[in-house]
Coordinates of N, CA and C in Angstrom, one line a residue:
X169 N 0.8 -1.2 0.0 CA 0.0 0.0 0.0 C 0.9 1.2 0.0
X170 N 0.4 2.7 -0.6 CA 1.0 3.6 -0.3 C 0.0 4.6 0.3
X171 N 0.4 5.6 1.0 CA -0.3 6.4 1.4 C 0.4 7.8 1.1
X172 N -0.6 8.6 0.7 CA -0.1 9.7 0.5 C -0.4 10.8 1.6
X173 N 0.1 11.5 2.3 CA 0.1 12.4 3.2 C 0.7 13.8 3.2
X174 N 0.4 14.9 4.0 CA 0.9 15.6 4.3 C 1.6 16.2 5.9
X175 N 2.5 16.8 6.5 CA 2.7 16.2 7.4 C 1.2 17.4 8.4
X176 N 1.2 17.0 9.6 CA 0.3 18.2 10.6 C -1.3 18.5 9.6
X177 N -1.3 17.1 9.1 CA -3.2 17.6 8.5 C -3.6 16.1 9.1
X178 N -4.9 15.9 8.6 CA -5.7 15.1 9.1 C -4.7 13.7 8.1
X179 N -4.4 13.5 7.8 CA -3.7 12.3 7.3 C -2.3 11.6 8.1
X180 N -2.7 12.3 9.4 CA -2.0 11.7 10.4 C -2.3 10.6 11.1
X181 N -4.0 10.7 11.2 CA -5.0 10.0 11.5 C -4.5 8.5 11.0
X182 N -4.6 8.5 9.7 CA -4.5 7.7 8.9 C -3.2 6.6 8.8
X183 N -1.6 7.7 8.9 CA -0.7 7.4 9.2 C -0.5 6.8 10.4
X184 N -1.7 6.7 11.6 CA -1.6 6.0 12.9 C -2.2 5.0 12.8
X185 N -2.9 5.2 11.9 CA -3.7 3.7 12.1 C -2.9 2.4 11.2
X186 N -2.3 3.1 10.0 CA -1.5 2.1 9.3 C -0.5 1.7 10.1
X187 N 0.1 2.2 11.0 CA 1.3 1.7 12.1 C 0.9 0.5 13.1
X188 N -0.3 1.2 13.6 CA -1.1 0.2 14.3 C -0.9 -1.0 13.8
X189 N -1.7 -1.1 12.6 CA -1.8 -2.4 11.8 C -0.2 -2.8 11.5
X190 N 0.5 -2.2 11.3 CA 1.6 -3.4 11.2 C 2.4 -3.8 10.0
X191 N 1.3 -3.7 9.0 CA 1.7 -3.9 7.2 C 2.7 -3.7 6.7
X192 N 3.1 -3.8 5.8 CA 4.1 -2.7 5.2 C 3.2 -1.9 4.0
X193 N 3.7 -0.6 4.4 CA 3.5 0.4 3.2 C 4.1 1.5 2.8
X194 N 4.1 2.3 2.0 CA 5.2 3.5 1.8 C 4.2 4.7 1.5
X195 N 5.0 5.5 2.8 CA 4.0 6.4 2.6 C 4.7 8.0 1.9
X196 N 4.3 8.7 0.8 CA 4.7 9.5 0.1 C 4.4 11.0 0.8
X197 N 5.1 12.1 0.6 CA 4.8 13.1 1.3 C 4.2 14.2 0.0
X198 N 2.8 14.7 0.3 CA 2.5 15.9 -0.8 C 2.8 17.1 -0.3
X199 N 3.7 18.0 -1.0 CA 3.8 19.1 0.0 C 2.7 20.5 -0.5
X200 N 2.0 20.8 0.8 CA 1.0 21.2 0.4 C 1.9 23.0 0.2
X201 N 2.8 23.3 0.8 CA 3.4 24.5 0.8 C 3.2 24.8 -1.1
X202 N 4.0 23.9 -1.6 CA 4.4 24.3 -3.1 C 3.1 23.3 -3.7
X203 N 2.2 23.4 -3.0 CA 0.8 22.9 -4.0 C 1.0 22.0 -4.4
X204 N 1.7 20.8 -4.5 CA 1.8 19.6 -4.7 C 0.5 18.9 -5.1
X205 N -0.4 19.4 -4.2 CA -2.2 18.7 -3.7 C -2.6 19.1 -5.5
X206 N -2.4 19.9 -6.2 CA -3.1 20.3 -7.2 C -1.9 20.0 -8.8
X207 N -0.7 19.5 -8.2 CA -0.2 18.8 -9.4 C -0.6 17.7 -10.6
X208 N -0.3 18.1 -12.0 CA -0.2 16.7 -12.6 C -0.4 15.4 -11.7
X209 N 0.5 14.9 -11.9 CA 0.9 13.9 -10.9 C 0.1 13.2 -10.3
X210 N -0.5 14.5 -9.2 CA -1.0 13.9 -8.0 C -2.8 14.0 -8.6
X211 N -3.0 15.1 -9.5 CA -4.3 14.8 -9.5 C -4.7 13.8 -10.3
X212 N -3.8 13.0 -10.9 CA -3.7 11.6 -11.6 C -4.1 11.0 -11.1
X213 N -3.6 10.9 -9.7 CA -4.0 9.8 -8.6 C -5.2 10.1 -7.8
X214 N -5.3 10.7 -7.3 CA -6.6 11.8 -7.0 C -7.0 13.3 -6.8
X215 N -7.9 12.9 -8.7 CA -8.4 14.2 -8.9 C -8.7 14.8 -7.9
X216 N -9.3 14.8 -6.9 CA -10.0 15.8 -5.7 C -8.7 16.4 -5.2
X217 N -7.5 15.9 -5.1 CA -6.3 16.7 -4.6 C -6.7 16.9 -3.1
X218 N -6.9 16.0 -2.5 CA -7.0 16.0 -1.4 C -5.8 14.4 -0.8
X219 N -5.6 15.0 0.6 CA -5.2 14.0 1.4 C -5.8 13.9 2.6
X220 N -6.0 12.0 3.4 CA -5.3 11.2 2.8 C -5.7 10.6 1.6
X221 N -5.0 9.9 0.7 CA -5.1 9.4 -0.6 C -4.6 7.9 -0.5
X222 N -5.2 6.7 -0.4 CA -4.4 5.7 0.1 C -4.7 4.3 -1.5
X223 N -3.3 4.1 -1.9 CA -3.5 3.2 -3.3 C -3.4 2.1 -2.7
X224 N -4.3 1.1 -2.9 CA -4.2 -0.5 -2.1 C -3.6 -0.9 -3.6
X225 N -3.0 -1.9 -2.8 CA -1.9 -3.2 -3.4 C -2.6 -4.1 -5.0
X226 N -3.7 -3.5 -4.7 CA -4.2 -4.0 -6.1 C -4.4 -2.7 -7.3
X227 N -3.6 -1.6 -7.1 CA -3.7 -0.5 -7.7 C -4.9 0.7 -7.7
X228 N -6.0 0.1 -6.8 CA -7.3 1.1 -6.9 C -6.6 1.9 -5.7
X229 N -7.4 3.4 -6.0 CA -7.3 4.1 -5.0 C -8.7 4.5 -4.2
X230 N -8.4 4.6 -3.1 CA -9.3 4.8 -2.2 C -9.0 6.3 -1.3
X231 N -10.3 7.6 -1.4 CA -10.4 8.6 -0.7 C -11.1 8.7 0.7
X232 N -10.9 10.4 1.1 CA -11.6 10.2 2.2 C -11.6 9.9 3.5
X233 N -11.2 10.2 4.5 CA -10.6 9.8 6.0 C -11.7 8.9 6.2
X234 N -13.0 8.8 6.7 CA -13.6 7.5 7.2 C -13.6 6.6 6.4
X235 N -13.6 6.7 5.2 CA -13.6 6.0 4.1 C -12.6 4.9 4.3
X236 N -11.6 5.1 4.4 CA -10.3 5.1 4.2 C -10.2 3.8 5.5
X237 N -10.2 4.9 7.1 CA -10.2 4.4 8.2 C -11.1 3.2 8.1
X238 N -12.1 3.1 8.0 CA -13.2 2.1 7.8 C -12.5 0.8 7.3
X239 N -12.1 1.2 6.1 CA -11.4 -0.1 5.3 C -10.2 -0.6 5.8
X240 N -9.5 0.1 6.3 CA -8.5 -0.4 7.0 C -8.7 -1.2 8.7
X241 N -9.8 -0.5 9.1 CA -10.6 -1.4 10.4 C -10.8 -2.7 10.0
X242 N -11.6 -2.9 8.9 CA -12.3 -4.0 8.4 C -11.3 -4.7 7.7
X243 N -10.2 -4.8 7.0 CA -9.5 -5.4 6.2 C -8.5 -6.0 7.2
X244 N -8.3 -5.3 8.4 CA -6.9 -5.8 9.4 C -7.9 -5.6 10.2
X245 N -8.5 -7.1 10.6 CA -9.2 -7.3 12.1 C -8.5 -7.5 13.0
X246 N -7.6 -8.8 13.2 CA -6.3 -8.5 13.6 C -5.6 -7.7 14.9
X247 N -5.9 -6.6 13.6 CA -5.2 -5.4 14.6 C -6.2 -4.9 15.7
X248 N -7.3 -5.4 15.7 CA -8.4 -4.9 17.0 C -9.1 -3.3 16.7
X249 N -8.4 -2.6 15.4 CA -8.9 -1.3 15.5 C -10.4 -1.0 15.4
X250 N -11.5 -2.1 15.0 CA -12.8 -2.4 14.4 C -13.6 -3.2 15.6
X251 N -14.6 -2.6 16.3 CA -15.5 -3.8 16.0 C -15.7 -4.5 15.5
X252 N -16.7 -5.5 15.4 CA -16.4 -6.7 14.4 C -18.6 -7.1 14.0
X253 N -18.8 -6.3 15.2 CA -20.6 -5.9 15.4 C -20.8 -4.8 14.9
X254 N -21.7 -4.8 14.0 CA -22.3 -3.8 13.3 C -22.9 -2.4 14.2
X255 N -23.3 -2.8 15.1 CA -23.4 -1.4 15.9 C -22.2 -0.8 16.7
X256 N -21.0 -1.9 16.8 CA -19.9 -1.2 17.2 C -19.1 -0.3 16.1
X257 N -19.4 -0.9 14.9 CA -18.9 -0.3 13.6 C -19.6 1.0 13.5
X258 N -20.9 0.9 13.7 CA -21.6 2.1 13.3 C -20.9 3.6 14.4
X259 N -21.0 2.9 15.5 CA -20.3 3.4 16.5 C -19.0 4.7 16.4
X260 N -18.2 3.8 15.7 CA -17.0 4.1 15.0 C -17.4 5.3 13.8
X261 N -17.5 4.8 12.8 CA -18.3 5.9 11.8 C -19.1 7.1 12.6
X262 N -20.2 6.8 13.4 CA -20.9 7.8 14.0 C -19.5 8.9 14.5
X263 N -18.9 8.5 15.4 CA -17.9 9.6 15.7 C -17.0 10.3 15.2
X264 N -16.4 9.6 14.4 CA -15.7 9.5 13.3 C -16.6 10.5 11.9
X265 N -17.6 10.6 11.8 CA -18.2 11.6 11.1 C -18.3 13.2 11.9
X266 N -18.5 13.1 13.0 CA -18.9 14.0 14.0 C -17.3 15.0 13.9
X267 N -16.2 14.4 14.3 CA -14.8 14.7 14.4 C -14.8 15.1 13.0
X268 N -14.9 14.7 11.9 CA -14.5 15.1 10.5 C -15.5 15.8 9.9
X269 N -16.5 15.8 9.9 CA -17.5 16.8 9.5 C -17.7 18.4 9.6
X270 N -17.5 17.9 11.6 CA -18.2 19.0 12.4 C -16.8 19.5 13.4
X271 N -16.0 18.9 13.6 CA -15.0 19.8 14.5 C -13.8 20.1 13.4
X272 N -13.4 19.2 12.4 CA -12.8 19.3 11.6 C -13.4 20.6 10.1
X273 N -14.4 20.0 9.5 CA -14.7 21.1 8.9 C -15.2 22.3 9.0
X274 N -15.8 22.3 10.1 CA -16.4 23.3 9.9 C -16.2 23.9 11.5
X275 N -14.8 23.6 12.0 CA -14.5 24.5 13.3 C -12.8 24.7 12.7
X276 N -12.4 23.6 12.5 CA -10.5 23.9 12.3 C -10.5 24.9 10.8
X277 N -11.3 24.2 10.0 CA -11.3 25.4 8.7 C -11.4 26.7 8.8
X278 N -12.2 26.9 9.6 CA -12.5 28.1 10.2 C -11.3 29.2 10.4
X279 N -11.1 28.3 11.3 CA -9.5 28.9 12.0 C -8.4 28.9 11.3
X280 N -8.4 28.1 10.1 CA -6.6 27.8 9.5 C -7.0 29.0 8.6
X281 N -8.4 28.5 7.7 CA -8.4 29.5 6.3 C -9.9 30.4 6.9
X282 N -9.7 31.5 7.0 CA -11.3 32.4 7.0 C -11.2 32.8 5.9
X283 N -10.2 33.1 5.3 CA -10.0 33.5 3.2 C -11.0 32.8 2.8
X284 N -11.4 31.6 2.4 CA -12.0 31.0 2.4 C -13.7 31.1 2.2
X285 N -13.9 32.0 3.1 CA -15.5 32.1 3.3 C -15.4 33.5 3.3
X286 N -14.5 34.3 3.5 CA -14.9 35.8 2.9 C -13.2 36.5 2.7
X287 N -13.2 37.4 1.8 CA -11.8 38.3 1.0 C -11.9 39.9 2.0
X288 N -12.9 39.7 2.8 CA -12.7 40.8 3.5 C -12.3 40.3 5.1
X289 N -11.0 41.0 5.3 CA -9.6 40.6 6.0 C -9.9 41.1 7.5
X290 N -11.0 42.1 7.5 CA -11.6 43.1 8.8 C -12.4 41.6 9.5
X291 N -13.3 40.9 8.7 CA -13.6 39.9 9.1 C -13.3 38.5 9.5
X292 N -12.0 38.2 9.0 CA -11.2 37.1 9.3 C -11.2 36.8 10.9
X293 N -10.9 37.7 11.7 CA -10.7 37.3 12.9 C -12.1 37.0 13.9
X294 N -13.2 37.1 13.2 CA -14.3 37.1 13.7 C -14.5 35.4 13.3
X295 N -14.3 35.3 11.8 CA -14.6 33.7 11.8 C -13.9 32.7 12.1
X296 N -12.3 33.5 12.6 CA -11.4 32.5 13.7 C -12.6 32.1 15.0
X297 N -12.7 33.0 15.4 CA -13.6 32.8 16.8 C -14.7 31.9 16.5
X298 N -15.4 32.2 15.3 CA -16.4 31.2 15.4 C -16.1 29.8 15.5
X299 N -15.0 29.7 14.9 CA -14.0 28.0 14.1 C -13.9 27.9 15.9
X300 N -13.0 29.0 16.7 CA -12.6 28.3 17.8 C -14.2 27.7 18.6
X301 N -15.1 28.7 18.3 CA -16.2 28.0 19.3 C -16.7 26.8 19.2
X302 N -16.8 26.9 17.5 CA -17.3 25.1 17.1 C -16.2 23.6 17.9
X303 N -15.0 24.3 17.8 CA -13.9 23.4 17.8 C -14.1 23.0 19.8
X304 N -14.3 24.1 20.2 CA -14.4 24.0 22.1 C -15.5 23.1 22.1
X305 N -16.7 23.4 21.8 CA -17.5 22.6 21.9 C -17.7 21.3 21.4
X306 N -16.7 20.6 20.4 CA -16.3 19.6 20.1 C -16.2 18.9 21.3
X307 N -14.9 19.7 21.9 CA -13.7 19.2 22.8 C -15.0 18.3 24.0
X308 N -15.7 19.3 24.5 CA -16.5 19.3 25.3 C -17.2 17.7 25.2
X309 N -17.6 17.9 23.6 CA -18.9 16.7 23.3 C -18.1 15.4 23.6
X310 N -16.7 15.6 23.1 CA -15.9 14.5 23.0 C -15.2 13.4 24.2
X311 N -15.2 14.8 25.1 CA -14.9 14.4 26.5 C -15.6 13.9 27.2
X312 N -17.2 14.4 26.7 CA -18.3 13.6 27.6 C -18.2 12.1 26.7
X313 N -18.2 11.7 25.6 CA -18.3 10.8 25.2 C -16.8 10.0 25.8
X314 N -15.5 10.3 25.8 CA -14.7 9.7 26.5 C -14.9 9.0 27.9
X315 N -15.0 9.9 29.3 CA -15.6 10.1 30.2 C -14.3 9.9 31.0
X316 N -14.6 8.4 31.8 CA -13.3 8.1 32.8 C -12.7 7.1 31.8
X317 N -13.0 6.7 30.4 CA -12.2 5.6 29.8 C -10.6 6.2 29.2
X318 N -10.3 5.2 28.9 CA -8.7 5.7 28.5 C -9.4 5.9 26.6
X319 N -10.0 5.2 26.2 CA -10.4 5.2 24.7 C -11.8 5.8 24.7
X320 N -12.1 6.3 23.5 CA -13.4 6.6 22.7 C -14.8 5.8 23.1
X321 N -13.8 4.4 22.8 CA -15.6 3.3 22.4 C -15.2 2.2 23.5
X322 N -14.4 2.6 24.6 CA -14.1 1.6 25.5 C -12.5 0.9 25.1
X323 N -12.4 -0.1 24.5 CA -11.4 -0.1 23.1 C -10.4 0.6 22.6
X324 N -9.2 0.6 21.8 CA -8.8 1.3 21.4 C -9.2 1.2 19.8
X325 N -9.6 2.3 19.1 CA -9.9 1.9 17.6 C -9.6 3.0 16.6
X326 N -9.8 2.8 16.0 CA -9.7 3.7 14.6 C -9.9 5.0 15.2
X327 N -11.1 5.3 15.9 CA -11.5 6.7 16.2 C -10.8 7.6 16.9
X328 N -9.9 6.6 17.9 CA -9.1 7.5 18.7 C -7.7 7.7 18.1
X329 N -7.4 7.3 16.8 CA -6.5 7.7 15.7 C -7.4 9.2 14.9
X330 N -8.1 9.1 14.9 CA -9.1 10.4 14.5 C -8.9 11.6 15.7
X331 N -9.3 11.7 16.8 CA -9.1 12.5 17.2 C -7.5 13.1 17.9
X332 N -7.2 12.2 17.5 CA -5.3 12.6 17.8 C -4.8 13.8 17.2
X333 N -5.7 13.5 15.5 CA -5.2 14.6 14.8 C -6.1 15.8 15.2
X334 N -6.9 16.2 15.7 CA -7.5 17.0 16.2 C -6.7 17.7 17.3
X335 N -6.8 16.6 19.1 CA -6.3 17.3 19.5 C -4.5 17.5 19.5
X336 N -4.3 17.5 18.5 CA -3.1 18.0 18.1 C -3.1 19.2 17.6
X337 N -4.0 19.6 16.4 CA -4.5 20.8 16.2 C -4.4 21.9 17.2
X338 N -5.5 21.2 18.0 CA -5.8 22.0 19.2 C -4.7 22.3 19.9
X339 N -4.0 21.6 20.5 CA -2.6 22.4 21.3 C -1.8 23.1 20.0
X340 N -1.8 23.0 19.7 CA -0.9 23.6 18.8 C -1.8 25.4 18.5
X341 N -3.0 25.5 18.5 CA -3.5 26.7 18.6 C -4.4 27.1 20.3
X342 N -3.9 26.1 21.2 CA -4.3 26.8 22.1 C -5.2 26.8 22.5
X343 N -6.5 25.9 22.0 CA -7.5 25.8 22.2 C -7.9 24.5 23.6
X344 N -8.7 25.2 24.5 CA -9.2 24.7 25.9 C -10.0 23.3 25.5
X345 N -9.3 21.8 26.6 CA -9.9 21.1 25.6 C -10.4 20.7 27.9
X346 N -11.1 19.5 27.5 CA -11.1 18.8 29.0 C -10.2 18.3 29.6
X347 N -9.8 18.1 30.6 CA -8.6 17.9 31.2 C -8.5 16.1 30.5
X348 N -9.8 15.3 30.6 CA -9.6 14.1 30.1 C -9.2 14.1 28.4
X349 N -9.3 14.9 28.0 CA -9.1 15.1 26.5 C -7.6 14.8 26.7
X350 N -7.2 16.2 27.1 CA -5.8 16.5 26.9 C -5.1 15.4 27.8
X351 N -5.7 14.4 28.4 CA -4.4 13.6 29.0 C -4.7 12.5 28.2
X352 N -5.9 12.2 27.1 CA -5.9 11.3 26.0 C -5.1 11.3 24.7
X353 N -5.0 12.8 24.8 CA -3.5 13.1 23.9 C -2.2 13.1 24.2
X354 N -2.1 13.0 25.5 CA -0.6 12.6 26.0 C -0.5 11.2 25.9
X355 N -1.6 10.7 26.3 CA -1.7 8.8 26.0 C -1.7 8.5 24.5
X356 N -1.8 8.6 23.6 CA -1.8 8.9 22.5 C -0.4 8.7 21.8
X357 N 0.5 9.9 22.5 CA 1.8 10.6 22.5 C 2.8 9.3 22.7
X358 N 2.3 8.7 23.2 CA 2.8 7.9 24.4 C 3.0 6.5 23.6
X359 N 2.0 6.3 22.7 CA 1.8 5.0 21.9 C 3.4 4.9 20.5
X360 N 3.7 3.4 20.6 CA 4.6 3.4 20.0 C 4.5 3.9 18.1
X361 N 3.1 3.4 18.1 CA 2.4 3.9 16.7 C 2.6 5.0 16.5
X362 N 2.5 5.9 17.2 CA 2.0 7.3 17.1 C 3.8 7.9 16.9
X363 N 4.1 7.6 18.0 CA 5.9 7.7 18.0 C 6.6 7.7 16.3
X364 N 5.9 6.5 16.0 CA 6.9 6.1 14.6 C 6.5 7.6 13.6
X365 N 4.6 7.2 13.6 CA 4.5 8.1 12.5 C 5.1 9.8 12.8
X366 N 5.1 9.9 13.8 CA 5.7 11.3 14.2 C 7.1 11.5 13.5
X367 N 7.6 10.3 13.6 CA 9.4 10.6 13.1 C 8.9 10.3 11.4
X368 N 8.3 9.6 11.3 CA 8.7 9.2 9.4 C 7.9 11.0 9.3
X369 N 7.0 11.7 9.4 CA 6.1 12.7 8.9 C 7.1 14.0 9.4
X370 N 8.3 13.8 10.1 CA 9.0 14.8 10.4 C 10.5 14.5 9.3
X371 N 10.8 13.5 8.2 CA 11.5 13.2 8.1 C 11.9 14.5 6.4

């Protein structure tokens, strides 16, 4: 398999979970600085020019972060990152939409690019704030869904490879998460998975 990534975006997620599992794969770096995402090349591989971008061993490509995550749950059972019951799966997806939909698109976008939703620059810092409120109250929903567990769904799975890259985000801009959040990101920190992909995505 290869995976295409960039380093400090949501395709970290992704890069933790392929570690988890174990496999071998090589993962390619797009650099989003010099637009790489919108190259020949890469929109060869996928038109949408997005990452992650992951080519399975049979040459198809597969987009999409749950998308993506999902298949690799289900394909490496194995690795335990999946329920194996359909309502623990749904489980998975359910959050896993929640984080990428809603704290991801439409709270971190907010905050990285306000360009984006308006050219007037007087207003930028107003739709940071909004990004940060969506993104707090994430923190909040997420923490209640955590609670006293060390994981997401009880488990460790796919999902809590999903919000890593979040609250990574989040410290990195500063944003107030729950005390159980932020010590699920030091646990996290802490995983040998997480370690690796840190060093190959810094290389």
């Amino acid at each position: 398999m290869k995976l295409h990534f960039s380093p400090n975006s949501c395709s970290n997620g992704i890069h933790v979970i392929l570690e988890e599992i174990g496999v071998p794969y090589e993962s390619v770096r797009v650099n989003f600085q010099n637009r790489e995402q919108f190259s020949e090349g890469f929109r060869a591989i996928n038109p949408k020019g997005k990452v992650p971008t992951l080519v399975r061993d049979d040459g198809s490509v597969l987009t999409e972060y749950q998308a993506i995550a999902f298949w690799l749950g289900r394909s490496f059972p194995e690795a335990g990152l999946l329920a194996q019951d359909i309502e623990g799966q749904a489980r998975a997806l359910e959050l896993m939409d929640y984080m990428v939909a809603t704290v991801h698109m439409r709270g971190f976008t907010f905050i990285f690019a306000p360009q984006r939703f308006t050219a007037v620059e007087a207003a930028h810092d107003e739709i940071r704030a909004h990004g940060r409120g969506i993104v707090t109250d994430g923190f909040a929903q997420l923490g209640e869904v955590l609670g006293g567990r060390d994981w997401l769904l009880g488990d460790y799975s796919i999902a809590d490879a999903t919000m890593f890259y979040l609250t990574t985000w989040g410290r990195g801009r500063e944003i107030p998460m729950p005390d159980n959040v932020s010590t699920f990101h030091d646990r996290m920190l802490a995983r040998p998975a997480v370690q690796r992909m840190l060093a190959k995505s810094a290389v």
